[in-house]
XYZ file of C-alpha atoms in Angstrom:
138
model
C 25.220 13.685 -5.627
C 24.565 10.138 -4.481
C 23.012 7.794 -7.025
C 19.583 6.419 -6.168
C 19.236 2.656 -6.252
C 16.403 0.765 -7.916
C 15.254 -0.315 -4.446
C 15.121 3.347 -3.325
C 13.116 4.319 -6.422
C 10.592 1.543 -5.849
C 10.374 2.478 -2.175
C 9.647 6.135 -3.178
C 6.944 4.983 -5.591
C 5.324 2.855 -2.860
C 5.319 5.856 -0.474
C 3.771 8.130 -3.105
C 1.080 5.560 -3.830
C 0.121 5.126 -0.176
C -0.040 8.738 0.941
C -3.482 9.870 2.057
C -5.933 11.380 -0.427
C -5.298 15.081 -1.185
C -6.589 17.728 -3.548
C -6.723 17.108 -7.281
C -3.825 19.490 -7.980
C -1.656 17.779 -5.353
C -2.581 14.399 -6.886
C -1.533 15.715 -10.317
C 1.824 16.854 -8.858
C 2.230 13.463 -7.181
C 1.400 11.682 -10.454
C 4.184 13.705 -12.128
C 6.634 12.467 -9.538
C 5.449 8.888 -10.075
C 5.902 9.267 -13.801
C 9.487 10.641 -13.342
C 10.398 7.742 -11.063
C 9.097 5.191 -13.614
C 11.166 6.935 -16.283
C 14.197 6.512 -14.037
C 13.461 2.787 -13.681
C 12.953 2.457 -17.436
C 16.227 4.276 -18.035
C 17.991 1.675 -15.948
C 16.405 -1.154 -17.924
C 14.616 -2.423 -14.839
C 12.150 -5.230 -15.721
C 11.253 -6.456 -12.243
C 8.064 -5.889 -10.220
C 7.130 -2.287 -9.573
C 4.154 -0.216 -8.411
C 1.542 0.801 -10.931
C 2.199 3.789 -13.117
C -1.216 5.224 -12.227
C -1.898 6.638 -8.760
C -5.106 5.750 -6.911
C -6.539 8.022 -4.218
C -5.942 6.306 -0.891
C -9.370 5.930 0.731
C -10.857 3.515 3.271
C -12.522 1.659 0.384
C -9.237 1.216 -1.442
C -7.534 0.003 1.724
C -10.413 -2.339 2.527
C -10.289 -3.790 -1.024
C -6.582 -4.499 -0.623
C -7.114 -6.146 2.738
C -10.010 -8.188 1.310
C -7.983 -9.251 -1.760
C -4.997 -10.373 0.315
C -6.875 -11.517 3.477
C -3.687 -11.079 5.493
C -5.197 -12.525 8.681
C -6.739 -15.496 6.892
C -10.274 -14.759 8.071
C -11.711 -16.518 4.912
C -13.443 -13.248 3.973
C -13.253 -14.040 0.224
C -14.496 -17.581 0.651
C -17.424 -16.260 2.717
C -17.977 -13.220 0.454
C -17.501 -10.822 3.418
C -16.359 -7.774 1.482
C -16.482 -5.517 4.547
C -14.569 -7.923 6.826
C -11.671 -5.438 7.084
C -13.652 -2.155 6.847
C -13.054 -1.070 10.480
C -9.331 -1.780 10.099
C -9.270 0.160 6.829
C -10.848 3.164 8.501
C -8.224 3.005 11.288
C -5.422 2.707 8.767
C -6.752 5.722 6.805
C -7.008 7.798 9.996
C -3.398 6.765 10.910
C -1.964 7.815 7.557
C -3.918 11.085 7.647
C -2.229 11.718 10.988
C 1.201 11.311 9.378
C 1.953 7.592 9.893
C 3.503 5.730 6.998
C 1.295 3.039 5.485
C 3.310 0.071 6.654
C 3.192 1.192 10.243
C -0.492 2.114 9.972
C -1.360 -1.331 8.694
C 0.768 -3.075 11.311
C -0.698 -1.059 14.137
C -4.324 -1.473 13.037
C -3.987 -5.218 12.504
C -2.171 -5.699 15.786
C -4.907 -3.790 17.630
C -7.547 -6.240 16.402
C -5.610 -9.515 16.054
C -2.714 -9.109 18.466
C 0.996 -8.533 17.924
C 1.771 -12.228 17.905
C -0.355 -12.875 14.787
C 0.886 -10.034 12.560
C 4.130 -10.239 10.617
C 5.989 -8.420 7.860
C 4.945 -10.840 5.108
C 1.286 -9.984 5.654
C 2.025 -6.234 5.580
C 4.116 -6.639 2.402
C 1.288 -8.533 0.615
C -1.196 -5.743 1.456
C 1.338 -3.040 0.366
C 1.884 -4.768 -2.936
C -1.852 -4.957 -3.539
C -2.306 -1.283 -2.598
C 0.285 -0.097 -5.101
C -0.669 -2.539 -7.859
C 2.650 -4.322 -7.677
C 3.035 -7.879 -8.800
C 4.796 -10.296 -6.472
C 7.371 -10.952 -9.197
């Protein structure tokens, strides 16, 4: 059996954190998987940045809050106290992940639709992802 790298474990954690909201029992099962992956990181002595140990249900409000906190498109939403600046984008992202798209692609597609491909880059998506999963920038 091939050994899983720390990077792969963190990637799995990020995916589990950003899956769409499901039933309570499925969330409990998912939380168990998150716990096991954190144990694997602990067992390797990993001290770097990692997603939160506690899952959050992925909703439009959670996605909007992450977009607001990171303001990836530099709309000055925080400075202008425009909490719902990204709400339409968050709803699109949620619909995309509910339709089977992974979060990174859903974010990229929704931001590109509104702001244009030429203004969206991987760094912006990464900042939002880190906020969504409660991961420090290290």
